[in-house]
mmCIF file of C-alpha atoms in Angstrom:
data_model
loop_
_atom_site.group_PDB
_atom_site.id
_atom_site.type_symbol
_atom_site.label_atom_id
_atom_site.label_comp_id
_atom_site.label_asym_id
_atom_site.label_seq_id
_atom_site.Cartn_x
_atom_site.Cartn_y
_atom_site.Cartn_z
ATOM 1 C CA UNK A 766 12.096 -37.145 -55.675
ATOM 2 C CA UNK A 767 10.897 -36.521 -52.197
ATOM 3 C CA UNK A 768 8.055 -38.295 -50.453
ATOM 4 C CA UNK A 769 5.833 -35.059 -50.793
ATOM 5 C CA UNK A 770 6.959 -34.661 -54.469
ATOM 6 C CA UNK A 771 5.718 -38.113 -55.379
ATOM 7 C CA UNK A 772 2.504 -37.766 -53.473
ATOM 8 C CA UNK A 773 1.694 -34.476 -55.088
ATOM 9 C CA UNK A 774 2.088 -35.971 -58.540
ATOM 10 C CA UNK A 775 0.448 -39.175 -57.986
ATOM 11 C CA UNK A 776 -2.141 -38.922 -55.268
ATOM 12 C CA UNK A 777 -3.892 -35.543 -55.411
ATOM 13 C CA UNK A 778 -6.405 -36.370 -57.972
ATOM 14 C CA UNK A 779 -6.688 -40.147 -57.411
ATOM 15 C CA UNK A 780 -6.092 -41.118 -53.868
ATOM 16 C CA UNK A 781 -9.268 -39.326 -52.205
ATOM 17 C CA UNK A 782 -11.386 -41.737 -54.341
ATOM 18 C CA UNK A 783 -9.533 -44.837 -53.861
ATOM 19 C CA UNK A 784 -7.271 -44.999 -50.723
ATOM 20 C CA UNK A 785 -9.991 -45.795 -48.277
ATOM 21 C CA UNK A 786 -8.932 -49.125 -46.855
ATOM 22 C CA UNK A 787 -6.137 -49.049 -44.139
ATOM 23 C CA UNK A 788 -5.535 -50.349 -40.688
ATOM 24 C CA UNK A 789 -2.727 -48.773 -38.640
ATOM 25 C CA UNK A 790 -1.235 -47.928 -35.213
ATOM 26 C CA UNK A 791 0.712 -44.770 -34.083
ATOM 27 C CA UNK A 792 2.546 -45.273 -30.597
ATOM 28 C CA UNK A 793 5.234 -43.734 -28.365
ATOM 29 C CA UNK A 794 7.373 -45.333 -25.671
ATOM 30 C CA UNK A 795 7.674 -43.065 -22.420
ATOM 31 C CA UNK A 796 10.726 -44.926 -21.291
ATOM 32 C CA UNK A 797 13.007 -44.876 -24.387
ATOM 33 C CA UNK A 798 11.455 -41.656 -26.025
ATOM 34 C CA UNK A 799 10.883 -43.639 -29.220
ATOM 35 C CA UNK A 800 7.908 -42.831 -31.646
ATOM 36 C CA UNK A 801 6.593 -45.020 -34.258
ATOM 37 C CA UNK A 802 3.997 -46.256 -36.547
ATOM 38 C CA UNK A 803 2.966 -49.396 -38.296
ATOM 39 C CA UNK A 804 0.112 -50.165 -40.801
ATOM 40 C CA UNK A 805 -1.177 -51.776 -43.965
ATOM 41 C CA UNK A 806 -3.602 -51.166 -46.799
ATOM 42 C CA UNK A 807 -5.217 -52.929 -49.833
ATOM 43 C CA UNK A 808 -4.250 -50.013 -52.272
ATOM 44 C CA UNK A 809 -1.892 -51.255 -54.939
ATOM 45 C CA UNK A 810 0.944 -48.608 -54.694
ATOM 46 C CA UNK A 811 2.441 -50.025 -58.026
ATOM 47 C CA UNK A 812 -0.722 -48.475 -59.672
ATOM 48 C CA UNK A 813 0.171 -45.029 -58.440
ATOM 49 C CA UNK A 814 3.885 -45.380 -58.664
ATOM 50 C CA UNK A 815 4.418 -44.942 -55.014
ATOM 51 C CA UNK A 816 7.767 -46.663 -53.738
ATOM 52 C CA UNK A 817 7.437 -45.769 -50.110
ATOM 53 C CA UNK A 818 4.884 -47.894 -48.160
ATOM 54 C CA UNK A 819 5.222 -45.769 -45.062
ATOM 55 C CA UNK A 820 3.825 -42.594 -46.728
ATOM 56 C CA UNK A 821 0.773 -42.579 -44.328
ATOM 57 C CA UNK A 822 2.918 -42.201 -41.280
ATOM 58 C CA UNK A 823 5.145 -39.333 -39.995
ATOM 59 C CA UNK A 824 7.259 -39.250 -36.829
ATOM 60 C CA UNK A 825 8.493 -36.196 -35.017
ATOM 61 C CA UNK A 826 11.524 -37.522 -33.219
ATOM 62 C CA UNK A 827 11.237 -37.186 -29.331
ATOM 63 C CA UNK A 828 7.670 -35.855 -29.716
ATOM 64 C CA UNK A 829 5.043 -37.918 -31.463
ATOM 65 C CA UNK A 830 3.729 -40.023 -34.382
ATOM 66 C CA UNK A 831 0.802 -39.253 -36.762
ATOM 67 C CA UNK A 832 -0.993 -41.650 -39.138
ATOM 68 C CA UNK A 833 -3.199 -39.905 -41.823
ATOM 69 C CA UNK A 834 -5.519 -42.388 -43.728
ATOM 70 C CA UNK A 835 -8.949 -42.750 -45.462
ATOM 71 C CA UNK A 836 -9.053 -40.327 -48.445
ATOM 72 C CA UNK A 837 -5.663 -39.443 -47.966
ATOM 73 C CA UNK A 838 -4.641 -35.890 -48.578
ATOM 74 C CA UNK A 839 -0.889 -34.843 -48.299
ATOM 75 C CA UNK A 840 -1.779 -31.258 -47.262
ATOM 76 C CA UNK A 841 -3.767 -32.617 -44.193
ATOM 77 C CA UNK A 842 -0.684 -34.796 -43.194
ATOM 78 C CA UNK A 843 1.570 -31.745 -43.537
ATOM 79 C CA UNK A 844 -0.877 -29.660 -41.519
ATOM 80 C CA UNK A 845 -1.033 -32.249 -38.734
ATOM 81 C CA UNK A 846 2.708 -32.411 -38.624
ATOM 82 C CA UNK A 847 2.900 -28.499 -38.301
ATOM 83 C CA UNK A 848 0.553 -28.535 -35.377
ATOM 84 C CA UNK A 849 2.355 -31.273 -33.567
ATOM 85 C CA UNK A 850 5.734 -29.135 -34.237
ATOM 86 C CA UNK A 851 3.882 -26.162 -32.736
ATOM 87 C CA UNK A 852 3.183 -28.130 -29.539
ATOM 88 C CA UNK A 853 -0.467 -28.967 -29.959
ATOM 89 C CA UNK A 854 -1.769 -32.024 -28.107
ATOM 90 C CA UNK A 855 -3.387 -34.940 -30.106
ATOM 91 C CA UNK A 856 -7.007 -33.684 -29.331
ATOM 92 C CA UNK A 857 -6.175 -30.423 -30.323
ATOM 93 C CA UNK A 858 -4.616 -31.402 -33.659
ATOM 94 C CA UNK A 859 -7.601 -33.485 -34.556
ATOM 95 C CA UNK A 860 -10.033 -30.581 -33.713
ATOM 96 C CA UNK A 861 -7.931 -28.378 -35.933
ATOM 97 C CA UNK A 862 -8.011 -30.769 -38.694
ATOM 98 C CA UNK A 863 -11.807 -31.191 -38.655
ATOM 99 C CA UNK A 864 -12.170 -27.487 -38.778
ATOM 100 C CA UNK A 865 -9.570 -26.853 -41.411
ATOM 101 C CA UNK A 866 -9.718 -29.831 -43.796
ATOM 102 C CA UNK A 867 -7.612 -29.183 -46.946
ATOM 103 C CA UNK A 868 -10.645 -30.063 -49.114
ATOM 104 C CA UNK A 869 -13.512 -29.034 -46.675
ATOM 105 C CA UNK A 870 -14.463 -32.704 -46.208
ATOM 106 C CA UNK A 871 -13.212 -33.910 -42.759
ATOM 107 C CA UNK A 872 -16.026 -36.527 -42.593
ATOM 108 C CA UNK A 873 -13.877 -38.758 -45.068
ATOM 109 C CA UNK A 874 -10.794 -38.656 -43.010
ATOM 110 C CA UNK A 875 -9.202 -40.891 -40.321
ATOM 111 C CA UNK A 876 -6.298 -39.914 -38.155
ATOM 112 C CA UNK A 877 -4.352 -41.568 -35.077
ATOM 113 C CA UNK A 878 -1.768 -39.463 -33.023
ATOM 114 C CA UNK A 879 0.359 -40.363 -30.192
ATOM 115 C CA UNK A 880 2.518 -37.885 -28.290
ATOM 116 C CA UNK A 881 5.037 -37.921 -25.514
ATOM 117 C CA UNK A 882 3.992 -35.751 -22.663
ATOM 118 C CA UNK A 883 6.478 -35.168 -19.998
ATOM 119 C CA UNK A 884 7.102 -38.635 -18.405
ATOM 120 C CA UNK A 885 3.687 -39.832 -19.820
ATOM 121 C CA UNK A 886 1.943 -39.833 -23.157
ATOM 122 C CA UNK A 887 -1.252 -38.517 -24.871
ATOM 123 C CA UNK A 888 -3.094 -40.216 -27.814
ATOM 124 C CA UNK A 889 -6.238 -39.579 -29.924
ATOM 125 C CA UNK A 890 -7.948 -40.764 -32.999
ATOM 126 C CA UNK A 891 -10.632 -39.612 -35.268
ATOM 127 C CA UNK A 892 -12.959 -41.468 -37.661
ATOM 128 C CA UNK A 893 -15.018 -39.396 -39.801
ATOM 129 C CA UNK A 894 -18.739 -40.455 -40.306
ATOM 130 C CA UNK A 895 -18.406 -40.690 -44.019
ATOM 131 C CA UNK A 896 -15.484 -43.335 -43.848
ATOM 132 C CA UNK A 897 -16.451 -46.669 -45.215
ATOM 133 C CA UNK A 898 -17.661 -49.365 -42.670
ATOM 134 C CA UNK A 899 -16.492 -51.079 -40.734
ATOM 135 C CA UNK A 900 -14.516 -47.924 -39.586
ATOM 136 C CA UNK A 901 -13.432 -47.568 -35.977
ATOM 137 C CA UNK A 902 -10.549 -46.644 -33.842
ATOM 138 C CA UNK A 903 -9.093 -47.591 -30.429
ATOM 139 C CA UNK A 904 -7.133 -45.285 -28.059
ATOM 140 C CA UNK A 905 -4.975 -46.153 -25.086
ATOM 141 C CA UNK A 906 -2.513 -44.210 -23.072
ATOM 142 C CA UNK A 907 0.254 -44.255 -25.454
ATOM 143 C CA UNK A 908 -1.240 -45.524 -28.775
ATOM 144 C CA UNK A 909 -4.032 -44.923 -31.248
ATOM 145 C CA UNK A 910 -5.293 -47.782 -33.610
ATOM 146 C CA UNK A 911 -7.592 -46.983 -36.599
ATOM 147 C CA UNK A 912 -9.066 -48.761 -39.589
ATOM 148 C CA UNK A 913 -11.705 -48.511 -42.258
ATOM 149 C CA UNK A 914 -13.335 -51.052 -44.643
ATOM 150 C CA UNK A 915 -12.370 -53.553 -42.181
ATOM 151 C CA UNK A 916 -13.673 -57.169 -42.012
ATOM 152 C CA UNK A 917 -14.919 -56.275 -38.588
ATOM 153 C CA UNK A 918 -14.090 -54.496 -35.283
ATOM 154 C CA UNK A 919 -12.216 -57.793 -34.218
ATOM 155 C CA UNK A 920 -9.363 -56.499 -36.366
ATOM 156 C CA UNK A 921 -8.773 -53.544 -34.297
ATOM 157 C CA UNK A 922 -9.430 -55.563 -31.127
ATOM 158 C CA UNK A 923 -6.731 -58.025 -32.148
ATOM 159 C CA UNK A 924 -4.209 -55.286 -32.901
ATOM 160 C CA UNK A 925 -4.750 -53.602 -29.652
ATOM 161 C CA UNK A 926 -4.445 -56.850 -27.554
ATOM 162 C CA UNK A 927 -1.224 -57.756 -29.324
ATOM 163 C CA UNK A 928 0.186 -54.426 -28.658
ATOM 164 C CA UNK A 929 -0.690 -54.513 -24.998
ATOM 165 C CA UNK A 930 0.532 -58.017 -24.263
ATOM 166 C CA UNK A 931 3.709 -57.928 -26.142
ATOM 167 C CA UNK A 932 6.926 -57.321 -24.277
ATOM 168 C CA UNK A 933 10.085 -55.907 -25.695
ATOM 169 C CA UNK A 934 10.855 -52.666 -27.790
ATOM 170 C CA UNK A 935 8.284 -50.337 -29.271
ATOM 171 C CA UNK A 936 9.156 -51.888 -32.708
ATOM 172 C CA UNK A 937 8.350 -55.412 -31.365
ATOM 173 C CA UNK A 938 4.914 -54.095 -30.099
ATOM 174 C CA UNK A 939 4.101 -52.401 -33.333
ATOM 175 C CA UNK A 940 5.057 -55.348 -35.412
ATOM 176 C CA UNK A 941 2.904 -57.619 -33.011
ATOM 177 C CA UNK A 942 -0.009 -55.233 -33.374
ATOM 178 C CA UNK A 943 0.182 -55.437 -37.211
ATOM 179 C CA UNK A 944 0.230 -59.342 -36.786
ATOM 180 C CA UNK A 945 -3.132 -58.973 -35.167
ATOM 181 C CA UNK A 946 -4.603 -57.938 -38.485
ATOM 182 C CA UNK A 947 -2.947 -60.660 -40.329
ATOM 183 C CA UNK A 948 -6.280 -62.176 -41.605
ATOM 184 C CA UNK A 949 -7.466 -62.694 -45.075
ATOM 185 C CA UNK A 950 -9.723 -59.944 -45.985
ATOM 186 C CA UNK A 951 -8.747 -57.726 -42.862
ATOM 187 C CA UNK A 952 -8.991 -54.949 -45.429
ATOM 188 C CA UNK A 953 -12.002 -56.426 -47.248
ATOM 189 C CA UNK A 954 -11.116 -55.543 -50.646
ATOM 190 C CA UNK A 955 -8.095 -57.956 -50.201
ATOM 191 C CA UNK A 956 -10.180 -61.017 -49.583
ATOM 192 C CA UNK A 957 -9.934 -62.102 -53.253
ATOM 193 C CA UNK A 958 -6.245 -61.788 -53.094
ATOM 194 C CA UNK A 959 -6.082 -64.021 -50.160
ATOM 195 C CA UNK A 960 -4.278 -61.511 -48.096
ATOM 196 C CA UNK A 961 -4.975 -58.913 -45.494
ATOM 197 C CA UNK A 962 -3.564 -56.046 -47.659
ATOM 198 C CA UNK A 963 -1.128 -55.128 -50.513
ATOM 199 C CA UNK A 964 1.469 -53.208 -48.689
ATOM 200 C CA UNK A 965 2.695 -52.764 -45.121
ATOM 201 C CA UNK A 966 5.129 -50.828 -43.121
ATOM 202 C CA UNK A 967 6.905 -50.271 -39.773
ATOM 203 C CA UNK A 968 8.716 -47.117 -38.750
ATOM 204 C CA UNK A 969 10.368 -46.181 -35.408
ATOM 205 C CA UNK A 970 12.461 -43.001 -34.616
ATOM 206 C CA UNK A 971 14.772 -42.666 -31.759
ATOM 207 C CA UNK A 972 14.722 -39.214 -30.025
ATOM 208 C CA UNK A 973 18.038 -37.961 -31.687
ATOM 209 C CA UNK A 974 16.995 -39.041 -35.245
ATOM 210 C CA UNK A 975 16.788 -36.447 -37.988
ATOM 211 C CA UNK A 976 13.154 -35.552 -39.043
ATOM 212 C CA UNK A 977 12.156 -37.817 -41.824
ATOM 213 C CA UNK A 978 14.937 -40.239 -41.208
ATOM 214 C CA UNK A 979 13.790 -42.874 -38.641
ATOM 215 C CA UNK A 980 16.397 -45.299 -37.644
ATOM 216 C CA UNK A 981 13.985 -48.262 -38.434
ATOM 217 C CA UNK A 982 11.932 -47.716 -41.568
ATOM 218 C CA UNK A 983 10.836 -50.993 -43.169
ATOM 219 C CA UNK A 984 8.151 -51.521 -45.819
ATOM 220 C CA UNK A 985 6.828 -53.906 -48.427
ATOM 221 C CA UNK A 986 4.574 -53.280 -51.497
ATOM 222 C CA UNK A 987 3.610 -56.623 -53.106
ATOM 223 C CA UNK A 988 0.434 -55.753 -55.219
ATOM 224 C CA UNK A 989 -2.003 -58.490 -56.203
ATOM 225 C CA UNK A 990 0.479 -61.228 -55.963
ATOM 226 C CA UNK A 991 -1.262 -63.378 -53.312
ATOM 227 C CA UNK A 992 1.799 -62.969 -51.138
ATOM 228 C CA UNK A 993 0.834 -61.633 -47.456
ATOM 229 C CA UNK A 994 2.581 -58.250 -46.936
ATOM 230 C CA UNK A 995 2.539 -58.611 -43.111
ATOM 231 C CA UNK A 996 4.450 -61.877 -43.220
ATOM 232 C CA UNK A 997 6.926 -60.347 -45.754
ATOM 233 C CA UNK A 998 7.332 -57.282 -43.325
ATOM 234 C CA UNK A 999 7.945 -59.810 -40.449
ATOM 235 C CA UNK A 1000 10.706 -61.629 -42.495
ATOM 236 C CA UNK A 1001 12.306 -58.209 -43.204
ATOM 237 C CA UNK A 1002 12.008 -57.166 -39.467
ATOM 238 C CA UNK A 1003 13.353 -60.414 -38.240
ATOM 239 C CA UNK A 1004 16.341 -59.933 -40.637
ATOM 240 C CA UNK A 1005 16.887 -56.338 -39.327
ATOM 241 C CA UNK A 1006 16.843 -57.659 -35.747
ATOM 242 C CA UNK A 1007 19.606 -60.167 -36.681
ATOM 243 C CA UNK A 1008 21.945 -57.414 -37.654
ATOM 244 C CA UNK A 1009 20.650 -55.009 -34.831
ATOM 245 C CA UNK A 1010 21.444 -57.745 -32.366
ATOM 246 C CA UNK A 1011 25.025 -58.462 -33.314
ATOM 247 C CA UNK A 1012 27.011 -57.891 -29.975
ATOM 248 C CA UNK A 1013 29.228 -54.827 -30.058
ATOM 249 C CA UNK A 1014 27.564 -53.238 -33.094
ATOM 250 C CA UNK A 1015 25.968 -49.865 -31.904
ATOM 251 C CA UNK A 1016 23.486 -47.872 -34.008
ATOM 252 C CA UNK A 1017 25.226 -45.147 -36.086
ATOM 253 C CA UNK A 1018 23.778 -42.354 -38.213
ATOM 254 C CA UNK A 1019 21.858 -43.304 -41.395
ATOM 255 C CA UNK A 1020 24.030 -43.990 -44.349
ATOM 256 C CA UNK A 1021 23.589 -42.198 -47.589
ATOM 257 C CA UNK A 1022 23.522 -43.762 -50.948
ATOM 258 C CA UNK A 1023 23.397 -42.256 -54.572
ATOM 259 C CA UNK A 1024 21.901 -42.150 -56.986
ATOM 260 C CA UNK A 1025 18.545 -43.152 -55.387
ATOM 261 C CA UNK A 1026 16.584 -44.331 -57.371
ATOM 262 C CA UNK A 1027 19.387 -46.255 -59.110
ATOM 263 C CA UNK A 1028 19.648 -48.421 -62.135
ATOM 264 C CA UNK A 1029 23.225 -49.792 -62.423
ATOM 265 C CA UNK A 1030 25.759 -48.646 -59.848
ATOM 266 C CA UNK A 1031 25.030 -47.826 -56.255
ATOM 267 C CA UNK A 1032 27.508 -45.734 -54.291
ATOM 268 C CA UNK A 1033 27.432 -45.874 -50.346
ATOM 269 C CA UNK A 1034 28.807 -42.703 -49.045
ATOM 270 C CA UNK A 1035 30.522 -42.383 -45.587
ATOM 271 C CA UNK A 1036 33.705 -40.405 -44.826
ATOM 272 C CA UNK A 1037 36.442 -42.546 -43.197
ATOM 273 C CA UNK A 1038 34.393 -45.795 -42.951
ATOM 274 C CA UNK A 1039 36.009 -49.016 -42.633
ATOM 275 C CA UNK A 1040 33.720 -51.188 -44.775
ATOM 276 C CA UNK A 1041 33.592 -54.546 -42.805
ATOM 277 C CA UNK A 1042 30.203 -55.939 -43.583
ATOM 278 C CA UNK A 1043 27.584 -54.812 -46.104
ATOM 279 C CA UNK A 1044 24.113 -56.496 -46.079
ATOM 280 C CA UNK A 1045 21.397 -55.989 -48.592
ATOM 281 C CA UNK A 1046 17.741 -57.280 -48.030
ATOM 282 C CA UNK A 1047 14.932 -57.187 -50.503
ATOM 283 C CA UNK A 1048 11.213 -56.242 -49.588
ATOM 284 C CA UNK A 1049 10.640 -59.972 -48.332
ATOM 285 C CA UNK A 1050 13.529 -59.771 -45.909
ATOM 286 C CA UNK A 1051 15.732 -61.940 -48.102
ATOM 287 C CA UNK A 1052 19.574 -61.366 -48.005
ATOM 288 C CA UNK A 1053 20.941 -60.330 -51.445
ATOM 289 C CA UNK A 1054 24.384 -61.016 -52.566
ATOM 290 C CA UNK A 1055 25.890 -58.277 -54.790
ATOM 291 C CA UNK A 1056 29.297 -57.834 -56.217
ATOM 292 C CA UNK A 1057 31.359 -54.983 -54.601
ATOM 293 C CA UNK A 1058 33.805 -52.585 -56.472
ATOM 294 C CA UNK A 1059 37.030 -51.908 -54.452
ATOM 295 C CA UNK A 1060 36.285 -49.689 -51.430
ATOM 296 C CA UNK A 1061 37.720 -46.152 -51.268
ATOM 297 C CA UNK A 1062 38.188 -44.146 -48.103
ATOM 298 C CA UNK A 1063 34.751 -42.474 -48.327
ATOM 299 C CA UNK A 1064 32.618 -44.636 -50.521
ATOM 300 C CA UNK A 1065 31.859 -48.094 -51.566
ATOM 301 C CA UNK A 1066 30.115 -49.064 -54.936
ATOM 302 C CA UNK A 1067 27.761 -52.015 -55.433
ATOM 303 C CA UNK A 1068 26.654 -53.484 -58.841
ATOM 304 C CA UNK A 1069 22.754 -53.488 -58.587
ATOM 305 C CA UNK A 1070 22.116 -53.855 -62.435
ATOM 306 C CA UNK A 1071 20.656 -57.392 -62.108
ATOM 307 C CA UNK A 1072 18.361 -56.669 -59.166
ATOM 308 C CA UNK A 1073 14.602 -56.527 -59.772
ATOM 309 C CA UNK A 1074 12.772 -53.179 -59.488
ATOM 310 C CA UNK A 1075 11.697 -52.379 -56.068
ATOM 311 C CA UNK A 1076 12.594 -51.246 -52.473
ATOM 312 C CA UNK A 1077 15.815 -52.671 -50.880
ATOM 313 C CA UNK A 1078 17.260 -52.175 -47.508
ATOM 314 C CA UNK A 1079 21.023 -51.865 -46.777
ATOM 315 C CA UNK A 1080 22.903 -52.392 -43.534
ATOM 316 C CA UNK A 1081 26.678 -51.485 -43.210
ATOM 317 C CA UNK A 1082 28.641 -52.735 -40.254
ATOM 318 C CA UNK A 1083 31.834 -50.766 -39.632
ATOM 319 C CA UNK A 1084 34.105 -49.787 -36.753
ATOM 320 C CA UNK A 1085 31.806 -51.420 -34.142
ATOM 321 C CA UNK A 1086 28.910 -49.503 -35.422
ATOM 322 C CA UNK A 1087 25.773 -50.353 -37.522
ATOM 323 C CA UNK A 1088 24.247 -47.923 -40.116
ATOM 324 C CA UNK A 1089 21.089 -48.476 -42.167
ATOM 325 C CA UNK A 1090 19.519 -47.007 -45.238
ATOM 326 C CA UNK A 1091 17.443 -48.012 -48.229
ATOM 327 C CA UNK A 1092 17.336 -47.500 -51.972
ATOM 328 C CA UNK A 1093 14.966 -48.042 -54.935
ATOM 329 C CA UNK A 1094 16.087 -50.117 -57.828
ATOM 330 C CA UNK A 1095 14.457 -48.699 -61.104
#
């Protein structure tokens, strides 16, 4: 089922009343043309049957990134992306969303938008007056950081500081920003869980990525386990960097897997691929060893029957190139 389909089934009636607690950043890189987002929240996605921790974020490759949070409504997110695709600037998008809220209640919403603009960037954020305190935002030249039901404004300050002082790629800076909120009770409802949040995500789209298929898309949803999602996301990102940094391996198109979600047998599809190395990581960034069926010219099968339910990431190294994808084990 698509991201939108899942949200429509699970969130329309429930999320506006419950999904208040979120901190996130949307940003762009004016040098590389990358756009991306990172964030976390204390909402238990298992309760709502949501497998994608990055549902709050959308990237339009080569253009910009949008985060939609606090009393989340999918129609507002879709409308924001429509305005971005139409060429509106971040300030114009936010003004439009305030005037055209899908439920006529813009005061409960929070948005962060960053957009490439010529050789520069634009960014804007909005925090409605009815968002639950502490609710604030920070905006810079190429980023927007926002949060609600926060431990305090220092959470956003730390995220901003980490983003600004970190060198490296946009993904490095977004991951560092999220680490700035790695504080017990950063999202105050998670204080009793001993964590900052219950799920976390990181997404970065290259300029030539297809829409809704960012080259980097990592996420963890841990529920009330007492395990810190930002640490788990960091482990997953570190594992991704290892494969990304193998000399000579260039990024290829995303791989396709079926069925997805899967119960027993996962098939990786790729016409004419040479199946050199297949790496599978769980939501904690741990490498998973899986038995392989004999490879055919256009497909490779993996036995996933023994895997625990959840989200998994897969990396295929072939013919000097690296392709990434993900699947959900039912």
